[in-house]
Tab-separated table of C-alpha atoms and ligand atoms in Angstrom:
chain	number	residue	atom	x	y	z
A	53	UNK	CA	10.724	-37.728	-14.084
A	54	UNK	CA	7.173	-36.647	-12.986
A	55	UNK	CA	5.610	-33.252	-13.449
A	56	UNK	CA	6.313	-32.364	-9.935
A	57	UNK	CA	10.017	-32.861	-10.299
A	58	UNK	CA	10.632	-30.850	-13.395
A	59	UNK	CA	10.183	-27.452	-14.840
A	60	UNK	CA	9.811	-26.977	-18.599
A	61	UNK	CA	12.052	-23.830	-18.536
A	62	UNK	CA	15.329	-25.363	-17.120
A	63	UNK	CA	18.187	-25.226	-19.638
A	64	UNK	CA	20.112	-28.411	-20.580
A	65	UNK	CA	22.965	-27.357	-18.372
A	66	UNK	CA	20.591	-26.843	-15.408
A	67	UNK	CA	18.980	-30.190	-16.002
A	68	UNK	CA	22.392	-31.894	-15.935
A	69	UNK	CA	23.216	-30.028	-12.630
A	70	UNK	CA	19.853	-31.189	-11.187
A	71	UNK	CA	20.495	-34.814	-12.127
A	72	UNK	CA	24.070	-34.721	-10.646
A	73	UNK	CA	22.999	-33.078	-7.308
A	74	UNK	CA	20.130	-35.592	-7.124
A	75	UNK	CA	22.491	-38.434	-7.541
A	76	UNK	CA	24.932	-37.005	-4.888
A	77	UNK	CA	22.053	-36.455	-2.394
A	78	UNK	CA	20.597	-39.960	-2.838
A	79	UNK	CA	23.876	-41.847	-2.887
A	80	UNK	CA	26.071	-39.824	-0.387
A	81	UNK	CA	23.759	-37.802	1.827
A	82	UNK	CA	20.640	-40.008	2.212
A	83	UNK	CA	22.463	-42.859	4.090
A	84	UNK	CA	23.688	-40.408	6.692
A	85	UNK	CA	20.605	-38.230	7.281
A	86	UNK	CA	19.152	-39.919	10.232
A	87	UNK	CA	22.518	-40.329	12.079
A	88	UNK	CA	23.323	-36.713	11.592
A	89	UNK	CA	19.800	-35.624	12.742
A	90	UNK	CA	20.146	-37.806	15.892
A	91	UNK	CA	23.702	-36.682	16.668
A	92	UNK	CA	22.879	-32.973	15.829
A	93	UNK	CA	26.004	-32.920	13.846
A	94	UNK	CA	27.006	-32.477	10.130
A	95	UNK	CA	29.252	-35.210	8.941
A	96	UNK	CA	32.493	-33.574	7.646
A	97	UNK	CA	32.516	-35.979	4.664
A	98	UNK	CA	29.325	-34.412	3.458
A	99	UNK	CA	30.861	-30.946	3.377
A	100	UNK	CA	33.931	-32.421	1.638
A	101	UNK	CA	31.561	-33.989	-0.813
A	102	UNK	CA	29.683	-30.731	-1.535
A	103	UNK	CA	33.089	-29.224	-2.425
A	104	UNK	CA	34.137	-32.123	-4.588
A	105	UNK	CA	30.765	-31.813	-6.540
A	106	UNK	CA	31.569	-28.093	-7.237
A	107	UNK	CA	28.547	-27.040	-5.292
A	108	UNK	CA	30.225	-24.591	-2.982
A	109	UNK	CA	30.915	-21.769	-5.517
A	110	UNK	CA	28.100	-22.358	-8.054
A	111	UNK	CA	28.061	-18.734	-9.276
A	112	UNK	CA	31.667	-17.910	-8.531
A	113	UNK	CA	33.689	-17.215	-11.688
A	114	UNK	CA	35.860	-20.065	-12.873
A	115	UNK	CA	39.013	-17.918	-12.365
A	116	UNK	CA	38.254	-18.061	-8.626
A	117	UNK	CA	37.667	-21.808	-8.633
A	118	UNK	CA	33.893	-21.652	-9.032
A	119	UNK	CA	31.458	-23.293	-11.308
A	120	UNK	CA	30.488	-19.973	-12.942
A	121	UNK	CA	26.901	-21.085	-13.267
A	122	UNK	CA	23.556	-19.288	-12.937
A	123	UNK	CA	21.550	-18.108	-9.915
A	124	UNK	CA	18.901	-20.614	-10.995
A	125	UNK	CA	21.535	-23.485	-10.839
A	126	UNK	CA	22.260	-22.515	-7.255
A	127	UNK	CA	18.544	-22.594	-6.504
A	128	UNK	CA	18.160	-26.052	-8.201
A	129	UNK	CA	21.019	-27.384	-6.014
A	130	UNK	CA	19.415	-26.160	-2.874
A	131	UNK	CA	16.078	-27.769	-3.855
A	132	UNK	CA	17.561	-31.107	-4.680
A	133	UNK	CA	19.621	-31.216	-1.570
A	134	UNK	CA	16.507	-30.391	0.625
A	135	UNK	CA	14.514	-33.302	-0.886
A	136	UNK	CA	16.978	-35.534	0.928
A	137	UNK	CA	18.200	-33.279	3.829
A	138	UNK	CA	17.298	-29.655	4.439
A	139	UNK	CA	20.217	-29.374	6.831
A	140	UNK	CA	22.685	-30.021	4.042
A	141	UNK	CA	20.716	-27.792	1.837
A	142	UNK	CA	20.812	-24.760	4.131
A	143	UNK	CA	24.568	-25.246	4.675
A	144	UNK	CA	25.072	-25.033	0.869
A	145	UNK	CA	22.433	-22.183	0.659
A	146	UNK	CA	23.987	-19.810	3.236
A	147	UNK	CA	27.428	-20.465	1.768
A	148	UNK	CA	26.410	-19.687	-1.795
A	149	UNK	CA	23.511	-17.317	-1.697
A	150	UNK	CA	24.693	-15.177	1.146
A	151	UNK	CA	28.447	-15.517	1.582
A	152	UNK	CA	29.830	-16.115	-1.848
A	153	UNK	CA	27.300	-13.580	-3.298
A	154	UNK	CA	28.512	-10.792	-0.951
A	155	UNK	CA	32.138	-11.320	-2.000
A	156	UNK	CA	31.256	-11.634	-5.656
A	157	UNK	CA	29.152	-8.511	-5.655
A	158	UNK	CA	30.772	-6.254	-3.278
A	159	UNK	CA	34.359	-7.391	-2.587
A	160	UNK	CA	37.294	-5.641	-4.064
A	161	UNK	CA	39.472	-7.489	-6.690
A	162	UNK	CA	41.941	-8.250	-3.899
A	163	UNK	CA	39.192	-9.522	-1.512
A	164	UNK	CA	37.899	-11.700	-4.319
A	165	UNK	CA	41.214	-13.127	-5.091
A	166	UNK	CA	41.820	-13.889	-1.528
A	167	UNK	CA	38.461	-15.248	-0.327
A	168	UNK	CA	36.563	-16.732	-3.251
A	169	UNK	CA	39.015	-19.467	-4.039
A	170	UNK	CA	39.023	-20.468	-0.381
A	171	UNK	CA	35.136	-20.621	-0.240
A	172	UNK	CA	35.166	-22.696	-3.507
A	173	UNK	CA	37.714	-25.133	-2.422
A	174	UNK	CA	37.271	-25.984	1.238
A	175	UNK	CA	36.518	-23.054	3.681
A	176	UNK	CA	32.825	-22.837	4.857
A	177	UNK	CA	31.354	-19.417	5.178
A	178	UNK	CA	28.718	-17.989	7.528
A	179	UNK	CA	26.630	-14.739	7.596
A	180	UNK	CA	26.474	-12.968	11.018
A	181	UNK	CA	23.717	-10.447	11.225
A	182	UNK	CA	21.273	-11.508	13.904
A	183	UNK	CA	21.938	-10.806	17.644
A	184	UNK	CA	20.213	-11.713	20.932
A	185	UNK	CA	18.199	-8.340	20.948
A	186	UNK	CA	17.793	-7.943	17.155
A	187	UNK	CA	16.286	-10.571	14.883
A	188	UNK	CA	13.486	-9.078	12.742
A	189	UNK	CA	14.634	-5.684	13.767
A	190	UNK	CA	18.041	-6.533	12.224
A	191	UNK	CA	19.432	-2.960	11.776
A	192	UNK	CA	18.997	-2.285	15.452
A	193	UNK	CA	22.159	-4.518	15.898
A	194	UNK	CA	24.534	-3.500	18.855
A	195	UNK	CA	27.809	-5.057	17.825
A	196	UNK	CA	30.316	-2.291	17.610
A	197	UNK	CA	33.506	-1.882	15.367
A	198	UNK	CA	35.937	0.873	16.447
A	199	UNK	CA	38.763	2.014	14.257
A	200	UNK	CA	42.322	1.811	15.805
A	201	UNK	CA	45.072	2.473	13.310
A	202	UNK	CA	44.644	0.172	10.349
A	203	UNK	CA	42.394	-2.300	12.280
A	204	UNK	CA	38.890	-2.287	13.551
A	205	UNK	CA	38.123	-3.784	17.053
A	206	UNK	CA	34.861	-5.574	17.171
A	207	UNK	CA	32.896	-6.139	20.389
A	208	UNK	CA	29.511	-7.645	20.676
A	209	UNK	CA	27.619	-10.794	20.144
A	210	UNK	CA	25.890	-12.708	17.282
A	211	UNK	CA	23.282	-15.267	17.747
A	212	UNK	CA	21.591	-18.085	15.519
A	213	UNK	CA	24.638	-18.199	13.167
A	214	UNK	CA	24.131	-21.019	10.617
A	215	UNK	CA	27.481	-22.951	9.720
A	216	UNK	CA	29.338	-21.138	12.391
A	217	UNK	CA	30.488	-24.399	14.167
A	218	UNK	CA	32.274	-25.542	11.011
A	219	UNK	CA	32.922	-22.209	9.279
A	220	UNK	CA	36.367	-20.592	8.658
A	221	UNK	CA	35.073	-17.405	7.086
A	222	UNK	CA	32.602	-15.083	8.864
A	223	UNK	CA	30.826	-12.052	7.410
A	224	UNK	CA	30.159	-9.936	10.438
A	225	UNK	CA	27.777	-6.933	10.410
A	226	UNK	CA	28.830	-4.214	13.010
A	227	UNK	CA	28.084	-0.615	13.604
A	228	UNK	CA	31.003	1.770	13.236
A	229	UNK	CA	29.033	4.790	14.160
A	230	UNK	CA	25.816	4.338	16.058
A	231	UNK	CA	25.051	8.083	15.886
A	232	UNK	CA	24.224	7.361	12.190
A	233	UNK	CA	21.723	4.593	13.009
A	234	UNK	CA	21.664	1.824	10.607
A	235	UNK	CA	23.780	3.845	8.205
A	236	UNK	CA	26.772	2.989	10.463
A	237	UNK	CA	26.348	-0.736	9.751
A	238	UNK	CA	29.497	-2.127	8.161
A	239	UNK	CA	30.224	-5.607	6.729
A	240	UNK	CA	33.578	-7.142	7.763
A	241	UNK	CA	35.220	-10.456	6.431
A	242	UNK	CA	36.787	-12.210	9.463
A	243	UNK	CA	38.517	-15.553	9.614
A	244	UNK	CA	38.307	-18.091	12.564
A	245	UNK	CA	41.997	-17.722	13.204
A	246	UNK	CA	41.489	-14.105	14.115
A	247	UNK	CA	40.047	-15.462	17.397
A	248	UNK	CA	36.452	-16.319	16.755
A	249	UNK	CA	34.984	-18.550	19.409
A	250	UNK	CA	31.732	-20.427	19.687
A	251	UNK	CA	29.835	-19.355	22.926
A	252	UNK	CA	26.909	-21.770	22.427
A	253	UNK	CA	25.741	-24.375	20.034
A	254	UNK	CA	21.876	-24.562	19.865
A	255	UNK	CA	19.841	-27.712	20.233
A	256	UNK	CA	16.915	-27.413	17.862
A	257	UNK	CA	13.507	-28.840	16.802
A	258	UNK	CA	14.667	-29.311	13.153
A	259	UNK	CA	17.536	-28.952	10.744
A	260	UNK	CA	19.467	-30.447	13.674
A	261	UNK	CA	22.541	-31.354	11.629
A	262	UNK	CA	22.912	-27.712	10.568
A	263	UNK	CA	24.953	-25.865	13.185
A	264	UNK	CA	23.394	-22.702	14.800
A	265	UNK	CA	25.695	-20.996	17.281
A	266	UNK	CA	26.144	-17.799	19.377
A	267	UNK	CA	29.450	-15.997	18.861
A	268	UNK	CA	30.897	-13.604	21.219
A	269	UNK	CA	33.403	-10.928	19.983
A	270	UNK	CA	35.802	-9.627	22.583
A	271	UNK	CA	38.125	-7.193	21.088
A	272	UNK	CA	38.260	-9.073	17.786
A	273	UNK	CA	40.839	-7.391	15.622
A	274	UNK	CA	39.983	-7.197	11.898
A	275	UNK	CA	41.998	-5.296	9.331
A	276	UNK	CA	40.247	-2.227	7.773
A	277	UNK	CA	41.253	-3.825	4.477
A	278	UNK	CA	38.647	-6.529	5.264
A	279	UNK	CA	35.661	-4.058	5.018
A	280	UNK	CA	33.428	-5.296	2.331
A	281	UNK	CA	31.665	-2.681	0.202
A	282	UNK	CA	32.708	0.357	2.246
A	283	UNK	CA	31.971	1.848	5.572
A	284	UNK	CA	28.209	2.223	6.187
A	285	UNK	CA	27.237	0.117	3.326
A	286	UNK	CA	26.439	-3.021	5.488
A	287	UNK	CA	22.758	-2.652	5.958
A	288	UNK	CA	22.239	-2.400	2.184
A	289	UNK	CA	24.561	-5.310	1.436
A	290	UNK	CA	22.771	-7.412	4.141
A	291	UNK	CA	19.194	-6.796	2.944
A	292	UNK	CA	19.903	-6.855	-0.765
A	293	UNK	CA	21.623	-10.192	-0.367
A	294	UNK	CA	18.826	-11.465	1.854
A	295	UNK	CA	16.305	-10.691	-0.888
A	296	UNK	CA	18.248	-13.230	-3.018
A	297	UNK	CA	18.665	-15.568	-0.038
A	298	UNK	CA	14.940	-15.746	0.469
A	299	UNK	CA	14.561	-17.360	-2.862
A	300	UNK	CA	17.066	-19.931	-1.708
A	301	UNK	CA	15.001	-20.669	1.430
A	302	UNK	CA	11.883	-20.933	-0.780
A	303	UNK	CA	13.726	-23.594	-2.730
A	304	UNK	CA	14.817	-25.372	0.301
A	305	UNK	CA	11.133	-25.506	1.408
A	306	UNK	CA	9.799	-26.838	-1.851
A	307	UNK	CA	12.515	-29.494	-1.908
A	308	UNK	CA	11.496	-30.445	1.611
A	309	UNK	CA	7.792	-30.642	0.660
A	310	UNK	CA	8.684	-32.786	-2.360
A	311	UNK	CA	10.945	-34.956	-0.255
A	312	UNK	CA	8.148	-35.764	2.215
A	313	UNK	CA	5.679	-36.222	-0.615
A	314	UNK	CA	7.913	-38.671	-2.349
A	315	UNK	CA	8.434	-40.721	0.773
A	316	UNK	CA	4.779	-40.913	1.905
A	317	UNK	CA	2.774	-41.119	-1.428
A	318	UNK	CA	4.133	-44.504	-2.564
A	319	UNK	CA	3.328	-46.022	0.834
A	320	UNK	CA	-0.313	-45.039	0.411
A	321	UNK	CA	-0.462	-47.305	-2.790
A	322	UNK	CA	1.092	-50.154	-0.802
A	323	UNK	CA	-0.804	-50.074	2.446
A	324	UNK	CA	-4.104	-51.938	2.279
A	325	UNK	CA	-7.016	-51.280	4.522
A	326	UNK	CA	-10.714	-52.232	3.891
A	327	UNK	CA	-9.456	-54.407	1.047
A	328	UNK	CA	-7.723	-51.579	-1.105
A	329	UNK	CA	-4.646	-49.422	-1.031
A	330	UNK	CA	-5.349	-46.460	1.262
A	331	UNK	CA	-4.174	-44.185	-1.494
A	332	UNK	CA	-7.253	-45.139	-3.713
A	333	UNK	CA	-9.699	-43.674	-1.297
A	334	UNK	CA	-11.027	-40.297	-2.506
A	335	UNK	CA	-10.385	-38.816	0.962
A	336	UNK	CA	-6.722	-39.587	0.431
A	337	UNK	CA	-6.536	-38.864	-3.277
A	338	UNK	CA	-7.837	-35.278	-2.873
A	339	UNK	CA	-5.390	-34.534	-0.105
A	340	UNK	CA	-2.591	-35.922	-2.256
A	341	UNK	CA	-3.766	-33.847	-5.245
A	342	UNK	CA	-4.039	-30.725	-3.211
A	343	UNK	CA	-0.465	-31.183	-1.858
A	344	UNK	CA	0.858	-31.795	-5.375
A	345	UNK	CA	-0.777	-28.531	-6.594
A	346	UNK	CA	0.540	-26.610	-3.633
A	347	UNK	CA	4.087	-27.735	-4.356
A	348	UNK	CA	3.878	-26.925	-8.036
A	349	UNK	CA	2.478	-23.492	-7.313
A	350	UNK	CA	5.182	-22.731	-4.725
A	351	UNK	CA	7.774	-23.936	-7.138
A	352	UNK	CA	6.549	-21.598	-9.887
A	353	UNK	CA	6.705	-18.616	-7.535
A	354	UNK	CA	10.270	-19.651	-6.565
A	355	UNK	CA	11.676	-20.112	-10.085
A	356	UNK	CA	9.787	-17.086	-11.297
A	357	UNK	CA	11.618	-14.948	-8.638
A	358	UNK	CA	14.975	-16.617	-9.547
A	359	UNK	CA	14.512	-15.887	-13.296
A	360	UNK	CA	13.451	-12.257	-12.603
A	361	UNK	CA	16.597	-11.788	-10.545
A	362	UNK	CA	18.708	-13.411	-13.289
A	363	UNK	CA	17.198	-11.067	-15.846
A	364	UNK	CA	17.850	-8.001	-13.826
A	365	UNK	CA	14.218	-7.260	-13.092
A	366	UNK	CA	12.758	-6.407	-9.687
A	367	UNK	CA	12.319	-9.490	-7.563
A	368	UNK	CA	12.147	-8.421	-3.912
A	369	UNK	CA	8.296	-8.756	-3.653
A	370	UNK	CA	8.378	-12.020	-5.692
A	371	UNK	CA	11.241	-13.449	-3.446
A	372	UNK	CA	9.039	-12.596	-0.276
A	373	UNK	CA	6.020	-14.060	-1.818
A	374	UNK	CA	7.921	-17.335	-2.845
A	375	UNK	CA	9.453	-17.746	0.696
A	376	UNK	CA	6.159	-17.111	2.444
A	377	UNK	CA	4.144	-19.600	0.359
A	378	UNK	CA	6.949	-22.240	0.127
A	379	UNK	CA	7.405	-22.312	3.893
A	380	UNK	CA	3.638	-22.679	4.475
A	381	UNK	CA	3.384	-25.481	1.873
A	382	UNK	CA	6.431	-27.229	3.380
A	383	UNK	CA	4.715	-27.254	6.695
A	384	UNK	CA	1.352	-28.347	5.385
A	385	UNK	CA	2.584	-31.154	3.040
A	386	UNK	CA	5.000	-32.565	5.453
A	387	UNK	CA	2.430	-32.658	8.211
A	388	UNK	CA	-0.104	-34.344	5.831
A	389	UNK	CA	2.498	-36.829	4.775
A	390	UNK	CA	2.926	-38.031	8.301
A	391	UNK	CA	-0.771	-38.682	8.493
A	392	UNK	CA	-0.893	-40.452	5.092
A	393	UNK	CA	1.604	-43.090	6.473
A	394	UNK	CA	-0.516	-43.361	9.704
A	395	UNK	CA	1.509	-44.605	12.766
A	396	UNK	CA	4.401	-45.479	10.552
A	397	UNK	CA	4.804	-41.826	9.610
A	398	UNK	CA	4.962	-40.931	13.292
A	399	UNK	CA	8.071	-43.028	13.861
A	400	UNK	CA	11.568	-41.750	13.334
A	401	UNK	CA	12.441	-44.781	11.180
A	402	UNK	CA	10.714	-43.503	7.965
A	403	UNK	CA	12.133	-39.991	8.154
A	404	UNK	CA	8.837	-38.431	7.298
A	405	UNK	CA	8.430	-36.846	10.651
A	406	UNK	CA	11.793	-35.196	10.181
A	407	UNK	CA	10.683	-33.209	7.195
A	408	UNK	CA	7.900	-31.733	9.415
A	409	UNK	CA	10.343	-30.785	12.144
A	410	UNK	CA	12.647	-29.363	9.557
A	411	UNK	CA	9.791	-27.385	7.840
A	412	UNK	CA	9.141	-25.113	10.861
A	413	UNK	CA	12.273	-23.070	10.328
A	414	UNK	CA	11.202	-21.814	6.851
A	415	UNK	CA	8.734	-19.295	8.549
A	416	UNK	CA	11.431	-18.032	10.829
A	417	UNK	CA	14.895	-17.454	9.194
A	418	UNK	CA	15.858	-15.060	6.629
A	419	UNK	CA	12.881	-12.945	7.797
A	420	UNK	CA	9.836	-14.356	9.504
A	421	UNK	CA	6.542	-14.873	7.626
A	422	UNK	CA	5.345	-11.612	9.115
A	423	UNK	CA	8.339	-9.803	7.733
A	424	UNK	CA	7.714	-11.345	4.325
A	425	UNK	CA	4.125	-10.034	4.567
A	426	UNK	CA	5.455	-6.656	5.620
A	427	UNK	CA	7.695	-6.503	2.615
A	428	UNK	CA	4.954	-7.579	0.192
A	429	UNK	CA	2.513	-5.093	1.864
A	430	UNK	CA	4.976	-2.131	1.343
A	431	UNK	CA	4.958	-2.929	-2.400
A	432	UNK	CA	1.199	-3.111	-2.684
A	433	UNK	CA	0.804	0.252	-0.794
A	434	UNK	CA	3.260	1.867	-3.067
A	435	UNK	CA	1.601	0.431	-6.245
A	436	UNK	CA	-1.907	1.236	-5.189
A	437	UNK	CA	-1.773	4.503	-3.315
B	178	CAA	N1	15.242	-4.657	-0.017
B	178	CAA	C1	16.048	-3.580	-0.295
B	178	CAA	N2	16.153	-2.636	0.732
B	178	CAA	C2	15.361	-2.694	1.811
B	178	CAA	C3	14.555	-3.733	2.030
B	178	CAA	C4	14.450	-4.774	1.122
B	178	CAA	N3	13.642	-5.904	1.275
B	178	CAA	N4	13.825	-3.540	3.197
B	178	CAA	C5	14.392	-2.470	3.781
B	178	CAA	N5	15.266	-1.943	2.902
B	178	CAA	C6	16.053	-0.677	3.098
B	178	CAA	C7	15.200	0.681	2.900
B	178	CAA	O1	15.123	1.002	1.588
B	178	CAA	C8	15.982	1.618	3.802
B	178	CAA	O2	17.229	1.945	3.117
B	178	CAA	P1	17.561	3.565	2.710
B	178	CAA	O3	17.449	4.212	4.039
B	178	CAA	O4	18.826	3.505	2.091
B	178	CAA	O5	16.425	3.951	1.821
B	178	CAA	C9	16.479	0.747	4.898
B	178	CAA	O6	16.573	-0.651	4.343
B	178	CAA	C10	15.650	0.752	6.180
B	178	CAA	O7	14.350	0.526	5.716
B	178	CAA	P2	13.168	0.330	6.832
B	178	CAA	O8	13.173	1.461	7.886
B	178	CAA	O9	11.915	0.259	6.039
B	178	CAA	O10	13.475	-0.992	7.447
B	178	CAA	P3	13.395	-1.567	8.981
B	178	CAA	O11	14.540	-1.157	9.649
B	178	CAA	O12	11.982	-1.351	9.489
B	178	CAA	O13	13.622	-3.172	8.633
B	178	CAA	C11	14.851	-4.995	7.785
B	178	CAA	C12	14.386	-3.607	7.633
B	178	CAA	C13	15.672	-5.185	8.989
B	178	CAA	C14	15.583	-5.345	6.610
B	178	CAA	C15	13.531	-5.927	7.894
B	178	CAA	O14	12.572	-5.564	6.950
B	178	CAA	C16	13.868	-7.386	7.684
B	178	CAA	O15	13.926	-7.931	6.672
B	178	CAA	N6	14.082	-8.133	8.786
B	178	CAA	C17	14.396	-9.516	8.790
B	178	CAA	C18	15.959	-9.704	8.980
B	178	CAA	C19	16.437	-10.969	8.318
B	178	CAA	O16	15.975	-11.408	7.275
B	178	CAA	N7	17.348	-11.574	8.964
B	178	CAA	C20	17.877	-12.705	8.390
B	178	CAA	C21	19.311	-13.085	9.101
B	178	CAA	S1	20.203	-14.256	8.105
B	178	CAA	C22	19.389	-15.716	8.239
B	178	CAA	O17	18.346	-15.939	8.863
B	178	CAA	C23	20.155	-16.846	7.441
B	178	CAA	C24	19.555	-18.135	7.654
B	178	CAA	O18	18.905	-18.411	8.575
B	178	CAA	C25	19.964	-19.219	6.892
B	179	FAD	P1	11.721	-11.795	16.590
B	179	FAD	O1	12.180	-10.792	15.744
B	179	FAD	O2	11.788	-11.562	18.038
B	179	FAD	O3	10.156	-12.191	16.318
B	179	FAD	C1	9.305	-12.884	17.109
B	179	FAD	C2	7.900	-12.746	16.542
B	179	FAD	O4	7.555	-11.447	16.428
B	179	FAD	C3	7.881	-13.546	15.119
B	179	FAD	O5	6.658	-14.149	15.029
B	179	FAD	C4	7.867	-12.153	14.219
B	179	FAD	O6	7.226	-12.397	13.014
B	179	FAD	C5	7.047	-11.223	15.037
B	179	FAD	N1	7.445	-9.801	14.656
B	179	FAD	C6	8.645	-9.128	14.893
B	179	FAD	N2	8.578	-7.917	14.375
B	179	FAD	C7	7.372	-7.767	13.806
B	179	FAD	C8	6.681	-6.787	13.064
B	179	FAD	N3	7.346	-5.613	12.769
B	179	FAD	N4	5.441	-6.895	12.758
B	179	FAD	C9	4.855	-8.090	12.903
B	179	FAD	N5	5.406	-9.138	13.590
B	179	FAD	C10	6.679	-8.961	13.967
B	179	FAD	N6	20.675	-14.998	11.533
B	179	FAD	C11	21.846	-14.707	10.902
B	179	FAD	O7	22.179	-13.554	10.988
B	179	FAD	N7	22.535	-15.626	10.264
B	179	FAD	C12	22.200	-16.866	10.227
B	179	FAD	O8	22.942	-17.667	9.628
B	179	FAD	C13	21.068	-17.343	10.826
B	179	FAD	N8	20.611	-18.604	10.933
B	179	FAD	C14	19.558	-18.986	11.654
B	179	FAD	C15	19.301	-20.461	11.806
B	179	FAD	C16	18.265	-20.846	12.637
B	179	FAD	C17	18.014	-22.206	12.917
B	179	FAD	C18	17.511	-19.862	13.298
B	179	FAD	C19	16.362	-20.227	14.232
B	179	FAD	C20	17.650	-18.494	13.097
B	179	FAD	C21	18.767	-18.100	12.280
B	179	FAD	N9	19.080	-16.756	12.170
B	179	FAD	C22	20.282	-16.327	11.462
B	179	FAD	C23	18.241	-15.677	12.750
B	179	FAD	C24	16.867	-15.488	12.027
B	179	FAD	O9	17.053	-14.749	10.984
B	179	FAD	C25	15.988	-14.821	13.119
B	179	FAD	O10	15.685	-15.808	14.107
B	179	FAD	C26	14.775	-14.234	12.556
B	179	FAD	O11	15.110	-13.118	11.670
B	179	FAD	C27	13.725	-13.829	13.541
B	179	FAD	O12	14.358	-13.105	14.608
B	179	FAD	P2	14.038	-13.356	16.093
B	179	FAD	O13	14.297	-14.884	16.223
B	179	FAD	O14	14.689	-12.467	16.936
B	179	FAD	O15	12.468	-13.218	16.283
């Protein structure tokens, strides 16, 4: 195991998890990556495999069917899956760091008893915040929830919802009282059988096996008992959970960069031009060394943010920095990896070009790079003025 693939600070348990996810990714996911990308569809067997591996409730208490492991363990799994397929990685990431986390942290005992075992055993989750007219300005969402008797009636539309094509459980953010602004935003747990329909499935540049859909809610009836964390608490729940989720996306991006690196670098030592392996030319060696350093730096930022979160320290600024840097590194390393393999890197056969296509999303979802910069800037201003 090279220095790029390991961190000195992982516990024995975390190392074992890392090895088992790596094995699953290489043996089960890898053979299907190209087909899933071309078909723009996740293979249901992969989702089933993630459940069998115990990766769909990593932090969930054992009493609710989960692995009761650490946040860092969830991050390790995301990174390892992304080395092989960033689409599979984000499916697991959203399910764990967003959906499971919200039930675990904010659900009542009854809600946890009802939903967490399902989420650990077989039912996929999705996190429905963004809308056609509110992406970065997420708290300006227009989806409304109106109380009628013991139920809420939800009307509106959500856009860009990861996992929503396959999901059974949906966390929907809707405003119950727009006169209160974002303090009316409330989080509802809904299930597909309540009548959730897919309005459109996106065709994308990258992470094509990961589903991204628009959902329209037309008088969707959700029991008041399915409100998570209390009326008006939704905005806080969403952003606090996204602070954690951003560490997950950073992990996805470093895994992606590492995956591209691992595919392209060995090729440079095999490909001979001018009588020697192209990887022996200093012009290549320095690019490779730069890329290795960038990945290591992004990884340290990411795991530092994860450990801070685990230790109960502030981590919002660190999470934003990790996501910002890791998504830049993913894009630059995967782009360079294509060039290191020359024409071969440009074909779909090697899979290197796919990492580059997949890398672009890192600077967009869970807060664009400008939103991460804005978050970091707010902290700096507070600290220095
Ligand atoms: N952490 C904790 N609280 C935060 C926060 C943060 N990072 N940013 C803002 N807040 C709180 C503020 O403290 C304030 O709360 P109080 O009134 O209780 O004090 C409230 O949020 C509003 O603050 P602002 O007026 O400063 O915020 P804003 O309305 O200008 O923007 C934001 C806030 C919408 C959270 C924005 O900063 C943001 O992050 N936008 C990006 C949205 C996003 O990440 N969407 C991801 C969708 S999920 C996804 O993408 C999943 C996937 O792809 C896989
Ligand atoms: P906009 O907010 O319209 O931004 C456009 C540009 O303007 C960006 O460059 C942005 O940085 C810039 N900009 C905006 N505001 C500012 C500002 N104040 N200062 C400086 N620049 C600014 N959402 C979910 O809720 N759940 C999901 O599961 C989910 N999955 C997704 C999966 C994919 C593949 C994609 C593409 C998106 C997903 N999203 C999801 C939505 C994602 O979070 C949003 O796309 C993202 O937050 C950006 O919003 P937007 O697309 O509306 O861009």
